[in-house]
Amino acid sequence: MNIIISRELSIPIYMQITQQIREAIFNGELPAGYRLPPERKLAEQLGVNRSTVLNAYVELKSEGLIESFVGKGTVVLPLNPADTTAASTQLPGYSTPPWRQLFSERSFSAGDPLIRDLLSLSKRNDSISFSVALPDPGPKLTVKLREQLQLLMQEKSDSLWKHTATEGIHSLREAICMWMEKRGIHAAAEEVLILSGSQQGIDLLTRVFIDPGDIIFVEEPSYFSAMQSFRSAGARLMGIPADTDGQMRLDILESMLAKYHPKLIYVLPTFQNPSGLVMNQDVRERLLELAYRYKTIIVEDDPYCDLRYSGHHVPPIHAMDRHDHVIYLSTFSKLIGSGLRMGWLSAPKSVIRQLAIAKQMADLHTSTLSQFLMERMIRSGLLEEHLNDMRNRYHRRKQLMVAALHKYEVPGMTWQEPEGGVFIWCRMPAGLNANELMLRAADRGVDYLPGNPFFAQVPQTAYVRLNFSCAEEDSIDEGIRRFVLAVHDTMDARRYHQTGNRTEGLDPII
Amino acid sequence: MNIIISRELSIPIYMQITQQIREAIFNGELPAGYRLPPERKLAEQLGVNRSTVLNAYVELKSEGLIESFVGKGTVVLPLNPADTTAASTQLPGYSTPPWRQLFSERSFSAGDPLIRDLLSLSKRNDSISFSVALPDPGPKLTVKLREQLQLLMQEKSDSLWKHTATEGIHSLREAICMWMEKRGIHAAAEEVLILSGSQQGIDLLTRVFIDPGDIIFVEEPSYFSAMQSFRSAGARLMGIPADTDGQMRLDILESMLAKYHPKLIYVLPTFQNPSGLVMNQDVRERLLELAYRYKTIIVEDDPYCDLRYSGHHVPPIHAMDRHDHVIYLSTFSKLIGSGLRMGWLSAPKSVIRQLAIAKQMADLHTSTLSQFLMERMIRSGLLEEHLNDMRNRYHRRKQLMVAALHKYEVPGMTWQEPEGGVFIWCRMPAGLNANELMLRAADRGVDYLPGNPFFAQVPQTAYVRLNFSCAEEDSIDEGIRRFVLAVHDTMDARRYHQTGNRTEGLDPII
């Protein structure tokens, strides 16, 4: 077994190991029954952390390529399950289907194993998470939701379990128009589509707009999950870079618009994911004007609009649009919790109609109870009240993280303090190995998302995304302390490699 | 304007009219501002029902091609919206995007306008519906659901709004395994994927298994919504015919398996949609054996399994499978109501994993509250109790419909009494015009689904699907009476056409 790892690649080392073992199994180099070296031994030989090898083995096991047996170690499984000593219940001559070969092409492009694998990294029990933004509604909201649900069961007991129109309950669509008014958006109920979470919005837009080969412009960096969805439909993504203030380079955008004809421009102008920054009003206006001029459309993803802690509200691009060039996507998940599965989309009627056909095929309609409950929360004013609580809570957490980042300052690490949203986007000191940082942070008991998957074209490993809204207040300082320790660990290890056994990383091993 | 209609085609006449007007608009024959003849006049000229023309105009309006103005009649709109007298808010030189041109190719293949249009047919206020199967939980279940929801809010108040794993809550997956045990299926929780309704199951299977050009075998007839989903992904559907008892022709299946290599065989073996029939145990076993031999997989869609009113339980194919060749799909929607959006899928672990990746992209996870509530309903035994109620209720309705079909007998109309499920599938007397029947039934105040869209290959207009589970008990007799009157109306009209002005239908008409 000949494994070569390179620390220069943007591919995490555990994936480099996974890929090479997988290839060796497929090309027959490692036959069924071959015993792989124990994790610890392979880790020593490759000069990597043991958890790196562990992660590679976990991936290969989940793919059904290897298995660990007590007393026998980790062995390569037969590629064709028919070769195994068949279970006694099986009819002679038959075997389970070769599932891998049956899966569609796009089902492989769909999954980004990196993020899933990172999230499944073995963590310490006391680990502090700055990775995913899954809010906790808190005890106060829980009580309110319970009360509203009680009332709902009395008032709507008949219709609570029945189907609704695919587009959603009309009175909820009206309530959402009221909610959008506060953002400066004037839309009619017929221009609103209720979604089972905003992820579904991305999915439906992908179905309805993207043909293989279509070009999509995105901000560089942008939300990885949306990019993943576009890519899975065969779209070609092109990233529009930002200037040093984080504002979109409109000059570059314009020359790219003239050259390529993108199907759409996907942006998150307010408290962007991952950068946390806000697109200036002036830039929004010129972006919209360019969309008009080059006859393309804008998809504005706006989950964090209501979460501003300082500065002034900048109206959504959708609010400025006079020629129906914007499809607007938003959600209540960041306010109430992901469990409700509720989001919405605002667009011209003809677009809503086409998206509703796609939604009908996807899930017929959104949970009736979630729809009625959300309508009550908006109309009763409880959502507004709760939003004020959340703003205070998240603002406090942001301040705690900002304070901790100052306190445990790392030379060469830069970041911009956001005015809202839930993320701080940090640029790490030059030359730091992102994958190693990831594993060392896990060892130290803190997690976050690495910046790499947020880039559409050129992967940049220098960034990390820290979520401040979901960690407990009293753990934020400690979390940042651990993170900074992990940074130092990684810098020290690098120095060691550079002075000591640096060449080893590129040598063929075993 | 030169419209030719043919009663020999399987395409409904209103769609023939729609298509020809649409073409004339696109090729410039009918320019912007052209005034279309009034509905009544065109109907007279074409010798069709006025509602037929009405439906064509409604479709063209929804496509934005024509519009009716008071005092001006129905006129053709400009193809390029920029040509219109622009709204005063619009910037000079810009117009709304040409949405139709931006939609993806598959978004057009997705929608079946026929069914949607039929459902939106203008109906009488007192119309009785035998068309779609959307159950009403009834007051007894509503009380039970409310009680369980109360308990849930006390016990799980913290986790009710939070996210869950994409695969679903583990304890619910276990409860579903218990539920499947009663059907004879032994599965582990890890082999179960929670769905946001069974429509999502079809959608995820389409994503994960179907590449353009793949061949899918289906029963002839089969569930149109599943076929529509497969087709939208570019699959080629091939129908396996049944013998006179409604049993799949395995001899034909085998020769087709040898010739084509289908990606999967999609079947609804129990109380099939639309036929209502049950595949014999013997046929199931031989079908499974053929799947083993020809190395293909079976997707078993089983929404009606628990709704047997007479005869003996036949185990699902999934229960007989010894080599993991069956993906099993089921739902609680037919028991509780569509509002919960809850279904499930049982398959080998490696398939669940791939489907979960697709589900993550589709909607992250299913409503947390729906999941917890369903778990309580199963574990408390309330679902079983409710199922017994539903069986009695549906059985009674089936008997009422069967009695009415005997009472208002139509010579030449044949049907088989089902032992369960929710449908009766009727073959109409030879030569009856299905589209005319549809409109005349709407006039009489009854609706149903026409058989046409349930056929994969050769459309057969001779069938209608009657749902008996959702109409009020005291309306079933009257509904069938109206239906039979509509049949007679259509037969009379046909006789009139045959004797009188039969040739007119194929003449070019202005």
PDB file of N, CA and C in Angstrom, chain B residues 340-368:
ATOM      1  N   LEU B 340     -50.035  16.565   8.069  1.00  0.00           N
ATOM      2  CA  LEU B 340     -48.850  16.231   8.861  1.00  0.00           C
ATOM      3  C   LEU B 340     -47.575  16.152   8.030  1.00  0.00           C
ATOM      4  N   ARG B 341     -47.726  15.824   6.750  1.00  0.00           N
ATOM      5  CA  ARG B 341     -46.578  15.587   5.859  1.00  0.00           C
ATOM      6  C   ARG B 341     -45.631  14.566   6.463  1.00  0.00           C
ATOM      7  N   MET B 342     -46.093  13.312   6.558  1.00  0.00           N
ATOM      8  CA  MET B 342     -45.265  12.254   7.145  1.00  0.00           C
ATOM      9  C   MET B 342     -45.376  10.975   6.334  1.00  0.00           C
ATOM     10  N   GLY B 343     -44.260  10.482   5.893  1.00  0.00           N
ATOM     11  CA  GLY B 343     -44.207   9.185   5.266  1.00  0.00           C
ATOM     12  C   GLY B 343     -42.890   8.540   5.646  1.00  0.00           C
ATOM     13  N   TRP B 344     -42.631   7.334   5.122  1.00  0.00           N
ATOM     14  CA  TRP B 344     -41.336   6.735   5.388  1.00  0.00           C
ATOM     15  C   TRP B 344     -40.942   5.803   4.256  1.00  0.00           C
ATOM     16  N   LEU B 345     -39.708   5.404   4.327  1.00  0.00           N
ATOM     17  CA  LEU B 345     -39.127   4.561   3.310  1.00  0.00           C
ATOM     18  C   LEU B 345     -38.251   3.549   4.030  1.00  0.00           C
ATOM     19  N   SER B 346     -38.305   2.300   3.612  1.00  0.00           N
ATOM     20  CA  SER B 346     -37.448   1.275   4.209  1.00  0.00           C
ATOM     21  C   SER B 346     -36.600   0.655   3.116  1.00  0.00           C
ATOM     22  N   ALA B 347     -35.292   0.607   3.351  1.00  0.00           N
ATOM     23  CA  ALA B 347     -34.354   0.124   2.330  1.00  0.00           C
ATOM     24  C   ALA B 347     -33.040  -0.246   3.021  1.00  0.00           C
ATOM     25  N   PRO B 348     -32.138  -0.911   2.285  1.00  0.00           N
ATOM     26  CA  PRO B 348     -30.830  -1.212   2.882  1.00  0.00           C
ATOM     27  C   PRO B 348     -30.124   0.074   3.312  1.00  0.00           C
ATOM     28  N   LYS B 349     -29.262  -0.070   4.308  1.00  0.00           N
ATOM     29  CA  LYS B 349     -28.607   1.091   4.903  1.00  0.00           C
ATOM     30  C   LYS B 349     -27.871   1.969   3.894  1.00  0.00           C
ATOM     31  N   SER B 350     -27.198   1.341   2.940  1.00  0.00           N
ATOM     32  CA  SER B 350     -26.424   2.146   1.985  1.00  0.00           C
ATOM     33  C   SER B 350     -27.350   2.997   1.106  1.00  0.00           C
ATOM     34  N   VAL B 351     -28.569   2.504   0.887  1.00  0.00           N
ATOM     35  CA  VAL B 351     -29.540   3.287   0.110  1.00  0.00           C
ATOM     36  C   VAL B 351     -30.087   4.428   0.964  1.00  0.00           C
ATOM     37  N   ILE B 352     -30.379   4.120   2.223  1.00  0.00           N
ATOM     38  CA  ILE B 352     -30.869   5.164   3.144  1.00  0.00           C
ATOM     39  C   ILE B 352     -29.854   6.306   3.219  1.00  0.00           C
ATOM     40  N   ARG B 353     -28.587   5.949   3.266  1.00  0.00           N
ATOM     41  CA  ARG B 353     -27.537   6.961   3.366  1.00  0.00           C
ATOM     42  C   ARG B 353     -27.573   7.904   2.156  1.00  0.00           C
ATOM     43  N   GLN B 354     -27.674   7.330   0.969  1.00  0.00           N
ATOM     44  CA  GLN B 354     -27.658   8.144  -0.247  1.00  0.00           C
ATOM     45  C   GLN B 354     -28.937   8.991  -0.350  1.00  0.00           C
ATOM     46  N   LEU B 355     -30.059   8.394   0.044  1.00  0.00           N
ATOM     47  CA  LEU B 355     -31.325   9.142   0.024  1.00  0.00           C
ATOM     48  C   LEU B 355     -31.301  10.276   1.049  1.00  0.00           C
ATOM     49  N   ALA B 356     -30.649  10.039   2.187  1.00  0.00           N
ATOM     50  CA  ALA B 356     -30.585  11.076   3.224  1.00  0.00           C
ATOM     51  C   ALA B 356     -29.786  12.277   2.727  1.00  0.00           C
ATOM     52  N   ILE B 357     -28.742  12.022   1.925  1.00  0.00           N
ATOM     53  CA  ILE B 357     -27.981  13.141   1.358  1.00  0.00           C
ATOM     54  C   ILE B 357     -28.899  13.969   0.455  1.00  0.00           C
ATOM     55  N   ALA B 358     -29.714  13.271  -0.339  1.00  0.00           N
ATOM     56  CA  ALA B 358     -30.657  13.984  -1.216  1.00  0.00           C
ATOM     57  C   ALA B 358     -31.706  14.717  -0.395  1.00  0.00           C
ATOM     58  N   LYS B 359     -32.164  14.101   0.685  1.00  0.00           N
ATOM     59  CA  LYS B 359     -33.177  14.758   1.516  1.00  0.00           C
ATOM     60  C   LYS B 359     -32.602  16.004   2.185  1.00  0.00           C
ATOM     61  N   GLN B 360     -31.357  15.906   2.590  1.00  0.00           N
ATOM     62  CA  GLN B 360     -30.705  17.068   3.207  1.00  0.00           C
ATOM     63  C   GLN B 360     -30.751  18.273   2.251  1.00  0.00           C
ATOM     64  N   MET B 361     -30.554  18.009   0.984  1.00  0.00           N
ATOM     65  CA  MET B 361     -30.620  19.095   0.003  1.00  0.00           C
ATOM     66  C   MET B 361     -32.051  19.541  -0.264  1.00  0.00           C
ATOM     67  N   ALA B 362     -32.992  18.621  -0.083  1.00  0.00           N
ATOM     68  CA  ALA B 362     -34.384  18.945  -0.413  1.00  0.00           C
ATOM     69  C   ALA B 362     -35.042  19.759   0.692  1.00  0.00           C
ATOM     70  N   ASP B 363     -34.942  19.312   1.955  1.00  0.00           N
ATOM     71  CA  ASP B 363     -35.598  20.070   3.025  1.00  0.00           C
ATOM     72  C   ASP B 363     -34.954  19.886   4.402  1.00  0.00           C
ATOM     73  N   LEU B 364     -33.700  19.458   4.424  1.00  0.00           N
ATOM     74  CA  LEU B 364     -32.936  19.245   5.667  1.00  0.00           C
ATOM     75  C   LEU B 364     -33.510  18.128   6.538  1.00  0.00           C
ATOM     76  N   HIS B 365     -34.766  18.276   6.958  1.00  0.00           N
ATOM     77  CA  HIS B 365     -35.420  17.216   7.738  1.00  0.00           C
ATOM     78  C   HIS B 365     -36.908  17.485   7.774  1.00  0.00           C
ATOM     79  N   THR B 366     -37.668  16.519   8.295  1.00  0.00           N
ATOM     80  CA  THR B 366     -39.119  16.639   8.384  1.00  0.00           C
ATOM     81  C   THR B 366     -39.503  17.352   9.674  1.00  0.00           C
ATOM     82  N   SER B 367     -40.617  18.076   9.638  1.00  0.00           N
ATOM     83  CA  SER B 367     -41.118  18.813  10.797  1.00  0.00           C
ATOM     84  C   SER B 367     -40.956  18.013  12.093  1.00  0.00           C
ATOM     85  N   THR B 368     -40.290  18.613  13.064  1.00  0.00           N
ATOM     86  CA  THR B 368     -39.990  17.934  14.321  1.00  0.00           C
ATOM     87  C   THR B 368     -41.270  17.559  15.050  1.00  0.00           C
TER      88      THR B 368
END
